[in-house]
Each structure stands twice: as structure tokens, then as C-alpha cells.
Amino acid sequence: MTNPTDRALSRAERQAMPVALDVAVEIAKHNGVCIRPVVLRRLDTHTGTTEDVNVPCGTTMEAKCPPCAKRNRYLRMAQCREGWHLDAEPSITPDEPTEEQRWLVEFRADMQAQRDAADKAGDDTTDLDAVLVGLDEEISAAGMRGNLLGRTAAKRNRSTRRRQDAPDLPKRVRQNTTLGRTFTSSDGKAYRPSLFITLTLPSYGKIRAGQGVPVDPDTYDYPRAARDALHFSKLVDRFVQNLRRVAGYDVQYFSSVEPQKRLAPHLHMAVRGTMPRAEIKAIAAATYHQVWWPSVDEVRFEGEHLPVWTERPERAEPYPDGQDGDYLDPATGELLPTWHEALNRLDADEDAEPLHVVRFGPQVDVQGVLSGTPDADQCIRYLSKYLTKSLGDTLDADNPAQRAHAARMTEALRYEPCSPACPNWLRYGVQPKNAKAGMAPGRCRGKAHKPEHLGYAGRRVLVSRKWSNKTLSEHKRDRRTWVLEALGLADQPTDLHRYVWKPVPAGDDNIPSLALRLLRMVAERQRWRATLLALEARATGQDLSAMREAA
Ligand SMILES: [Zn+2]
Ligand SMILES: [Zn+2]
């Protein structure tokens, strides 16, 4: 990986001895090099040799260090630009399912058959339903898109009252296209208008102008703000469903969830194609999401009085809900309902209300945008503006009013259940989904409770499947291929089974210091950049921007 004759490198290496880590970090940042590289040991099964490779932390979807965050932001901008005004239908080829996915789907089909047979015979299907739910989760965790098998049998049957279907909106016949309409001007030029939509949550109390803090913190509705943030991504899903129903075509979008100064998430969305502004506003107003979770009105356990874990009898087969114990009330010995049981009770209770209903606020902004205009570029920059920051980062740490506001928000989230598996359910007398020993209310490690996330733990960028017809890693690969081609090197087809990657154990003596590794990466980056600059001298227009982003 390193070239001992390279002058920049040997100088870097010489310097690394006295160079303090913070200096190396500054140099790395200045050069756009990852400051938290992970060392992986790569075994080449063809040659039998191993090599340690510094992998940028931002190789994962969510960028961690500032230089990686910045690079990912450029990739997102390229992805956004490419899909927005697409003028040909993208062709979608589903990913080849992996062995594991195939096995899961086959296994699920077996279980479904067993469940249906049991149902026909009039037997209790509770256990098998639980297995199916678990399998569906595994299947989606294995990276499959959508629900391959349609509705599962374990899907709860809601009474009509509890369905959240189409609100009272116009509905157009669905055309099988993802492209919006084009308009042709009198001189024959085709225009492809698109939309830029901003959606915001409702008010929780009056906000001091410019500061983002409540005028009266005592009446500001923190519990509602907390729940809205927790369920925001579900609300966005509903909005897209309704949008597609009304639009009458397979609407595609690229959106980002960003923090407002008042610490509530809001959404910017680039939409391919156009619709009347009033219609978008009507859709936003009619969209809502109900959270059908057990009630949290009554605190049953707190302080020293907490549920106690008790093991279930051992048996050969695992229990269908995956738990090997239960929580019970230490005062009465009564077992708390499991998550599944609690949901059944909720379904049976005709008078039950949803735990929460999320809606957008009245502030809906809709802008028409034409492809290739400065407006479009501006929107793309706007969409990716805060991607390098977390929700809590908008906070001005020197402003005591803002600090207090954030602290109250974090406190409101402390005992709020963030998911079915959240330990906070114990506070309200329900066992969390997949309960295990050692859980306690107020000690959930879920992202949503953390001050930097402030309730929103979902993905920051939400891109529809047929946006640019490419995943982020495909965009990455594109860029790599382009550069290699420009260099006159064909991209070598990689044999996926050639390399075996392993993490390097901490404290391994063969790993150079972080400072030295950073300086080596900087030297590599500089060589790479010099090559690109030489190429740039020969390139034109579009190529240039691609190259700058690659560099
Ligand atoms: Zn990094
Ligand atoms: Zn939680």
C-alpha cells in the first residue's frame, strides 16, 4: 500500500514521530481524509497474503467523522441531481437475493402453511403468528425491500374505525410511470417541472423569534413534541402514500429530515413531476398517523418499585416470542403482559384510543422548480445542507435558553417508549417486545433518547426506490469507474469471494499509530489528487465537476 520511494510519504513518516495526534488530525481534515479510519485485515485467498487496510469510517451509510460526512454529502447531491428531472423511465432490476434471504423466505412459506393449517383446524395460532412476525423482521433486516409476500397473516385486524386508509382526497387512476408531465412551449422546447416541498410539525407553544426557544417553557407541549419526533418518519410514509394515490402515478422523491431551531424535525422533499400547489397542501392537511401502542397514562413502576425478571422453565424448543423469561410485579407476583398480549388487549378493547396521532402543522411550502435551473441547484444544496449535522447540533451551546430547551426535550423523551422493544414499557406495566433480563425504565440505549437525536432516530435521507435508479454505493462505484477510465485503467471485475475481511484486534502490535496512519492516507490522497489535476487540464465541463467531487 505504501511506496517507500515516495518523498512526501517518507517525510510524512519521519514527521510522524514527533507529530502529535491532534496535528495529524488537522492535516487529515485539511486534506479531506477520514480521521477515524477502521483497520481491517484483508486476506487475499488467491495469493494467501494479508494486508491491513485503512477503511474510512464513512464507508457505512451514516458518516461519522467530518471529512467522511462531507464526502457523503457530495454523493447525496449527485444522487439528488440525477433523479430529480429524469426524462426516461428507470429500469429496476431487483438485487439478487442472497442465500440467507432465500432461506428465510422459504422457511417463512413453510411456517405460513403450518399456521394456515392450524387456523383451519380451529387451533390457537398465537405462537405461529409470533414466529411469522419475527421472521418478517429478519427478512427485512436481511435487506429485502418491501413486503415480498404481501400482508402477513399475523397482521392485526383492526376494526374499520382504526384503519388509517385514504383520507377524503381525490384519487386518480394510477398510470404506470414514475415520470411527471412535460410541457412544450410555443417554440417547441420541452419543460419538465418538478416540486420542492417543505413540511413542518405543528406548534407546541409560542417560540421566541429568531431564538427557537419557547416564550413560556411551562406551557410548551414537550410530551407532544417528543412523540411527534419519535413517529415523524411514519408520518412521512403516510404522506408519500397519499401523494401517490392523488397524483395517479408512481411519484418518486428524494428527501431529507432536518432540524429546526426549535429542535423539531422537518422535511424537505424533491419530487419528480408536478401537481397543483393546493392539492399538495390538501394532502398534507389530510395526512395523519395513529400510534396503536398500549397506554402510558398510568405510571405503574418507578423508583425502587420496579418489575423483576424471572426465568421461564427450560425446554428444548425456544419459546415462540423468543423470550426465555418474563417480568413480574414483585409486590403481587403477577406476570406483566408481554408485548404481544398487550397488543391483543388493545385490539379487543373497542373503546381504546391510539396512544398518539401525528399530523403536520399548517406551514406547508411548495415550490415549482424547472430542471437545470439555478433554482434546482439551490434546492439540491438546501436538501443536503444539514446532512453533516445531527438534530441536536443546531443548538447554540453558549445560549443558556437553548440549552435549557434541549434539556427539557431530552427529559420529555426519557420515559417515552421509543419502540416496541424500549425498556420504558416496564414503567407502564408492559413487557417490552423481546424482553430480556437487565432492562429498566429510563435506561433505554435507543438513539431516539439521546440529546443529539432528540426523538428522531430514523434515516436522515429518504430516497424512493426509482429515484435515480441507483443506490448510494452505485453512485460511489460510478465515480470510481469514471476516474479509472479517465486514467486509462479499466475497472477490474472484482471476485466477491476473493477477499476475506477481518477486524484487527485492539492493541495489535503490527498496527502503526493513528497519527502515522493518517499521514499515510494524506500522502495517498495527495498523489491521487495530483493525478486528477493532471487529468483536469485535459477535461471539459461536466467531467470537471465529477472529478472535483471525486477528489
Ligand atoms: Zn471518517
Ligand atoms: Zn427507548
PDB file of C-alpha atoms in Angstrom, residues 179-352:
ATOM      1  CA  LEU A 179     -42.166  10.483 -14.673  1.00  0.00           C
ATOM      2  CA  GLY A 180     -44.091  13.694 -14.316  1.00  0.00           C
ATOM      3  CA  ARG A 181     -45.742  15.550 -17.173  1.00  0.00           C
ATOM      4  CA  THR A 182     -43.753  17.640 -19.632  1.00  0.00           C
ATOM      5  CA  PHE A 183     -44.965  20.882 -21.134  1.00  0.00           C
ATOM      6  CA  THR A 184     -43.983  22.135 -24.560  1.00  0.00           C
ATOM      7  CA  SER A 185     -43.662  25.841 -25.216  1.00  0.00           C
ATOM      8  CA  SER A 186     -44.670  27.541 -28.490  1.00  0.00           C
ATOM      9  CA  ASP A 187     -41.072  27.378 -29.726  1.00  0.00           C
ATOM     10  CA  GLY A 188     -41.086  23.614 -29.239  1.00  0.00           C
ATOM     11  CA  LYS A 189     -38.938  23.471 -26.114  1.00  0.00           C
ATOM     12  CA  ALA A 190     -39.942  20.827 -23.534  1.00  0.00           C
ATOM     13  CA  TYR A 191     -40.166  21.767 -19.877  1.00  0.00           C
ATOM     14  CA  ARG A 192     -40.034  19.287 -17.070  1.00  0.00           C
ATOM     15  CA  PRO A 193     -41.326  20.946 -13.923  1.00  0.00           C
ATOM     16  CA  SER A 194     -40.793  19.382 -10.512  1.00  0.00           C
ATOM     17  CA  LEU A 195     -41.644  20.217  -6.922  1.00  0.00           C
ATOM     18  CA  PHE A 196     -39.742  21.177  -3.818  1.00  0.00           C
ATOM     19  CA  ILE A 197     -41.897  20.664  -0.717  1.00  0.00           C
ATOM     20  CA  THR A 198     -41.201  21.605   2.896  1.00  0.00           C
ATOM     21  CA  LEU A 199     -43.330  20.023   5.633  1.00  0.00           C
ATOM     22  CA  THR A 200     -43.249  21.069   9.269  1.00  0.00           C
ATOM     23  CA  LEU A 201     -44.710  19.744  12.511  1.00  0.00           C
ATOM     24  CA  PRO A 202     -47.379  21.761  14.371  1.00  0.00           C
ATOM     25  CA  SER A 203     -46.800  24.348  17.063  1.00  0.00           C
ATOM     26  CA  TYR A 204     -46.193  23.232  20.668  1.00  0.00           C
ATOM     27  CA  GLY A 205     -46.296  26.743  22.054  1.00  0.00           C
ATOM     28  CA  LYS A 206     -45.161  30.201  21.106  1.00  0.00           C
ATOM     29  CA  ILE A 207     -41.487  30.485  20.075  1.00  0.00           C
ATOM     30  CA  ARG A 208     -39.243  33.492  20.655  1.00  0.00           C
ATOM     31  CA  ALA A 209     -38.491  34.873  17.189  1.00  0.00           C
ATOM     32  CA  GLY A 210     -35.022  34.017  15.884  1.00  0.00           C
ATOM     33  CA  GLN A 211     -34.040  32.087  19.000  1.00  0.00           C
ATOM     34  CA  GLY A 212     -36.024  28.891  18.663  1.00  0.00           C
ATOM     35  CA  VAL A 213     -36.865  28.736  22.370  1.00  0.00           C
ATOM     36  CA  PRO A 214     -40.351  28.741  23.945  1.00  0.00           C
ATOM     37  CA  VAL A 215     -41.727  32.037  25.231  1.00  0.00           C
ATOM     38  CA  ASP A 216     -43.223  30.072  28.116  1.00  0.00           C
ATOM     39  CA  PRO A 217     -41.444  26.749  28.760  1.00  0.00           C
ATOM     40  CA  ASP A 218     -44.077  25.760  31.348  1.00  0.00           C
ATOM     41  CA  THR A 219     -46.874  25.633  28.820  1.00  0.00           C
ATOM     42  CA  TYR A 220     -44.803  24.396  25.854  1.00  0.00           C
ATOM     43  CA  ASP A 221     -46.111  20.933  24.959  1.00  0.00           C
ATOM     44  CA  TYR A 222     -42.907  18.898  25.370  1.00  0.00           C
ATOM     45  CA  PRO A 223     -44.643  15.493  25.600  1.00  0.00           C
ATOM     46  CA  ARG A 224     -46.359  16.092  22.275  1.00  0.00           C
ATOM     47  CA  ALA A 225     -43.160  17.427  20.684  1.00  0.00           C
ATOM     48  CA  ALA A 226     -41.345  14.287  21.881  1.00  0.00           C
ATOM     49  CA  ARG A 227     -43.962  11.884  20.471  1.00  0.00           C
ATOM     50  CA  ASP A 228     -44.219  13.743  17.176  1.00  0.00           C
ATOM     51  CA  ALA A 229     -40.449  13.495  16.727  1.00  0.00           C
ATOM     52  CA  LEU A 230     -40.471   9.772  17.604  1.00  0.00           C
ATOM     53  CA  HIS A 231     -43.128   8.960  14.993  1.00  0.00           C
ATOM     54  CA  PHE A 232     -42.204  11.530  12.355  1.00  0.00           C
ATOM     55  CA  SER A 233     -40.884   9.028   9.809  1.00  0.00           C
ATOM     56  CA  LYS A 234     -44.196   7.108   9.866  1.00  0.00           C
ATOM     57  CA  LEU A 235     -45.999  10.345   9.092  1.00  0.00           C
ATOM     58  CA  VAL A 236     -43.706  10.919   6.120  1.00  0.00           C
ATOM     59  CA  ASP A 237     -44.511   7.394   4.843  1.00  0.00           C
ATOM     60  CA  ARG A 238     -48.235   8.186   5.018  1.00  0.00           C
ATOM     61  CA  PHE A 239     -47.707  11.439   3.170  1.00  0.00           C
ATOM     62  CA  VAL A 240     -45.972   9.616   0.320  1.00  0.00           C
ATOM     63  CA  GLN A 241     -48.759   7.001   0.148  1.00  0.00           C
ATOM     64  CA  ASN A 242     -51.381   9.731  -0.093  1.00  0.00           C
ATOM     65  CA  LEU A 243     -49.331  11.720  -2.576  1.00  0.00           C
ATOM     66  CA  ARG A 244     -49.123   8.721  -4.916  1.00  0.00           C
ATOM     67  CA  ARG A 245     -52.816   7.998  -4.600  1.00  0.00           C
ATOM     68  CA  VAL A 246     -53.777  11.540  -5.547  1.00  0.00           C
ATOM     69  CA  ALA A 247     -51.112  12.045  -8.220  1.00  0.00           C
ATOM     70  CA  GLY A 248     -52.106   8.962 -10.151  1.00  0.00           C
ATOM     71  CA  TYR A 249     -48.520   7.978 -10.938  1.00  0.00           C
ATOM     72  CA  ASP A 250     -45.644   6.338  -9.118  1.00  0.00           C
ATOM     73  CA  VAL A 251     -44.283   9.553  -7.584  1.00  0.00           C
ATOM     74  CA  GLN A 252     -40.547   9.480  -6.787  1.00  0.00           C
ATOM     75  CA  TYR A 253     -38.846  11.615  -4.163  1.00  0.00           C
ATOM     76  CA  PHE A 254     -35.550  12.492  -2.539  1.00  0.00           C
ATOM     77  CA  SER A 255     -35.995  13.965   0.897  1.00  0.00           C
ATOM     78  CA  SER A 256     -34.011  14.901   3.925  1.00  0.00           C
ATOM     79  CA  VAL A 257     -35.097  15.264   7.532  1.00  0.00           C
ATOM     80  CA  GLU A 258     -33.585  18.316   9.126  1.00  0.00           C
ATOM     81  CA  PRO A 259     -33.677  20.043  12.479  1.00  0.00           C
ATOM     82  CA  GLN A 260     -35.470  23.305  13.045  1.00  0.00           C
ATOM     83  CA  LYS A 261     -34.149  25.768  15.579  1.00  0.00           C
ATOM     84  CA  ARG A 262     -36.976  24.835  17.953  1.00  0.00           C
ATOM     85  CA  LEU A 263     -35.483  21.293  17.804  1.00  0.00           C
ATOM     86  CA  ALA A 264     -38.347  19.697  15.884  1.00  0.00           C
ATOM     87  CA  PRO A 265     -37.619  17.662  12.759  1.00  0.00           C
ATOM     88  CA  HIS A 266     -38.927  18.917   9.443  1.00  0.00           C
ATOM     89  CA  LEU A 267     -38.785  17.612   5.925  1.00  0.00           C
ATOM     90  CA  HIS A 268     -37.526  18.876   2.593  1.00  0.00           C
ATOM     91  CA  MET A 269     -38.614  16.826  -0.365  1.00  0.00           C
ATOM     92  CA  ALA A 270     -37.695  16.996  -4.029  1.00  0.00           C
ATOM     93  CA  VAL A 271     -40.490  15.384  -6.025  1.00  0.00           C
ATOM     94  CA  ARG A 272     -40.256  14.287  -9.651  1.00  0.00           C
ATOM     95  CA  GLY A 273     -43.160  15.749 -11.611  1.00  0.00           C
ATOM     96  CA  THR A 274     -45.627  18.400 -10.646  1.00  0.00           C
ATOM     97  CA  MET A 275     -49.075  18.778  -9.084  1.00  0.00           C
ATOM     98  CA  PRO A 276     -51.201  21.774  -8.157  1.00  0.00           C
ATOM     99  CA  ARG A 277     -49.939  23.509  -5.039  1.00  0.00           C
ATOM    100  CA  ALA A 278     -53.385  23.458  -3.426  1.00  0.00           C
ATOM    101  CA  GLU A 279     -53.523  19.713  -3.828  1.00  0.00           C
ATOM    102  CA  ILE A 280     -50.205  19.195  -2.028  1.00  0.00           C
ATOM    103  CA  LYS A 281     -51.472  21.352   0.815  1.00  0.00           C
ATOM    104  CA  ALA A 282     -54.712  19.379   0.991  1.00  0.00           C
ATOM    105  CA  ILE A 283     -52.739  16.105   1.126  1.00  0.00           C
ATOM    106  CA  ALA A 284     -50.508  17.388   3.915  1.00  0.00           C
ATOM    107  CA  ALA A 285     -53.555  18.564   5.883  1.00  0.00           C
ATOM    108  CA  ALA A 286     -55.344  15.226   5.484  1.00  0.00           C
ATOM    109  CA  THR A 287     -52.341  13.057   6.359  1.00  0.00           C
ATOM    110  CA  TYR A 288     -52.045  11.595   9.850  1.00  0.00           C
ATOM    111  CA  HIS A 289     -50.539   8.598  11.577  1.00  0.00           C
ATOM    112  CA  GLN A 290     -52.072   6.812  14.556  1.00  0.00           C
ATOM    113  CA  VAL A 291     -49.792   5.035  17.017  1.00  0.00           C
ATOM    114  CA  TRP A 292     -51.607   1.945  18.300  1.00  0.00           C
ATOM    115  CA  TRP A 293     -49.465   1.186  21.291  1.00  0.00           C
ATOM    116  CA  PRO A 294     -50.534   0.406  24.883  1.00  0.00           C
ATOM    117  CA  SER A 295     -51.434   3.370  27.039  1.00  0.00           C
ATOM    118  CA  VAL A 296     -48.758   5.197  29.019  1.00  0.00           C
ATOM    119  CA  ASP A 297     -51.225   7.254  31.058  1.00  0.00           C
ATOM    120  CA  GLU A 298     -50.571   5.399  34.286  1.00  0.00           C
ATOM    121  CA  VAL A 299     -47.080   5.044  35.775  1.00  0.00           C
ATOM    122  CA  ARG A 300     -47.095   1.635  37.483  1.00  0.00           C
ATOM    123  CA  PHE A 301     -43.439   1.167  38.328  1.00  0.00           C
ATOM    124  CA  GLU A 302     -40.803   3.729  39.233  1.00  0.00           C
ATOM    125  CA  GLY A 303     -38.008   4.456  41.696  1.00  0.00           C
ATOM    126  CA  GLU A 304     -37.286   1.354  43.791  1.00  0.00           C
ATOM    127  CA  HIS A 305     -40.518  -0.340  42.818  1.00  0.00           C
ATOM    128  CA  LEU A 306     -39.585  -1.970  39.509  1.00  0.00           C
ATOM    129  CA  PRO A 307     -40.620  -5.185  37.751  1.00  0.00           C
ATOM    130  CA  VAL A 308     -38.420  -8.215  38.403  1.00  0.00           C
ATOM    131  CA  TRP A 309     -37.153 -10.694  35.821  1.00  0.00           C
ATOM    132  CA  THR A 310     -37.965 -14.360  36.240  1.00  0.00           C
ATOM    133  CA  GLU A 311     -36.728 -17.224  34.063  1.00  0.00           C
ATOM    134  CA  ARG A 312     -39.196 -19.477  32.262  1.00  0.00           C
ATOM    135  CA  PRO A 313     -38.838 -23.259  32.615  1.00  0.00           C
ATOM    136  CA  GLU A 314     -36.192 -24.625  30.281  1.00  0.00           C
ATOM    137  CA  ARG A 315     -37.362 -26.560  27.277  1.00  0.00           C
ATOM    138  CA  ALA A 316     -35.900 -27.913  24.073  1.00  0.00           C
ATOM    139  CA  GLU A 317     -37.842 -25.654  21.726  1.00  0.00           C
ATOM    140  CA  PRO A 318     -37.332 -21.923  22.068  1.00  0.00           C
ATOM    141  CA  TYR A 319     -40.425 -20.019  23.183  1.00  0.00           C
ATOM    142  CA  PRO A 320     -42.265 -18.559  20.192  1.00  0.00           C
ATOM    143  CA  ASP A 321     -41.890 -14.970  21.357  1.00  0.00           C
ATOM    144  CA  GLY A 322     -38.152 -15.531  21.705  1.00  0.00           C
ATOM    145  CA  GLN A 323     -38.101 -14.653  25.413  1.00  0.00           C
ATOM    146  CA  ASP A 324     -36.686 -17.024  27.999  1.00  0.00           C
ATOM    147  CA  GLY A 325     -38.239 -15.210  30.946  1.00  0.00           C
ATOM    148  CA  ASP A 326     -40.815 -12.639  31.999  1.00  0.00           C
ATOM    149  CA  TYR A 327     -41.087  -9.531  34.120  1.00  0.00           C
ATOM    150  CA  LEU A 328     -43.383  -9.696  37.124  1.00  0.00           C
ATOM    151  CA  ASP A 329     -44.703  -7.320  39.745  1.00  0.00           C
ATOM    152  CA  PRO A 330     -42.585  -8.057  42.851  1.00  0.00           C
ATOM    153  CA  ALA A 331     -45.441  -6.989  45.171  1.00  0.00           C
ATOM    154  CA  THR A 332     -48.059  -9.364  43.778  1.00  0.00           C
ATOM    155  CA  GLY A 333     -46.048 -11.888  41.793  1.00  0.00           C
ATOM    156  CA  GLU A 334     -48.292 -11.195  38.806  1.00  0.00           C
ATOM    157  CA  LEU A 335     -46.634 -11.541  35.373  1.00  0.00           C
ATOM    158  CA  LEU A 336     -46.792  -8.391  33.277  1.00  0.00           C
ATOM    159  CA  PRO A 337     -48.386  -8.854  29.853  1.00  0.00           C
ATOM    160  CA  THR A 338     -45.891  -9.493  27.078  1.00  0.00           C
ATOM    161  CA  TRP A 339     -45.846  -7.062  24.168  1.00  0.00           C
ATOM    162  CA  HIS A 340     -47.943  -9.425  22.093  1.00  0.00           C
ATOM    163  CA  GLU A 341     -50.517  -9.860  24.872  1.00  0.00           C
ATOM    164  CA  ALA A 342     -50.715  -6.133  25.475  1.00  0.00           C
ATOM    165  CA  LEU A 343     -51.457  -5.534  21.785  1.00  0.00           C
ATOM    166  CA  ASN A 344     -54.143  -8.226  21.821  1.00  0.00           C
ATOM    167  CA  ARG A 345     -55.822  -6.500  24.755  1.00  0.00           C
ATOM    168  CA  LEU A 346     -55.662  -3.214  22.938  1.00  0.00           C
ATOM    169  CA  ASP A 347     -57.279  -4.767  19.863  1.00  0.00           C
ATOM    170  CA  ALA A 348     -60.056  -6.290  21.941  1.00  0.00           C
ATOM    171  CA  ASP A 349     -60.871  -3.001  23.633  1.00  0.00           C
ATOM    172  CA  GLU A 350     -63.405  -1.231  21.452  1.00  0.00           C
ATOM    173  CA  ASP A 351     -63.068   1.996  23.448  1.00  0.00           C
ATOM    174  CA  ALA A 352     -59.283   2.190  23.158  1.00  0.00           C
TER     175      ALA A 352
END
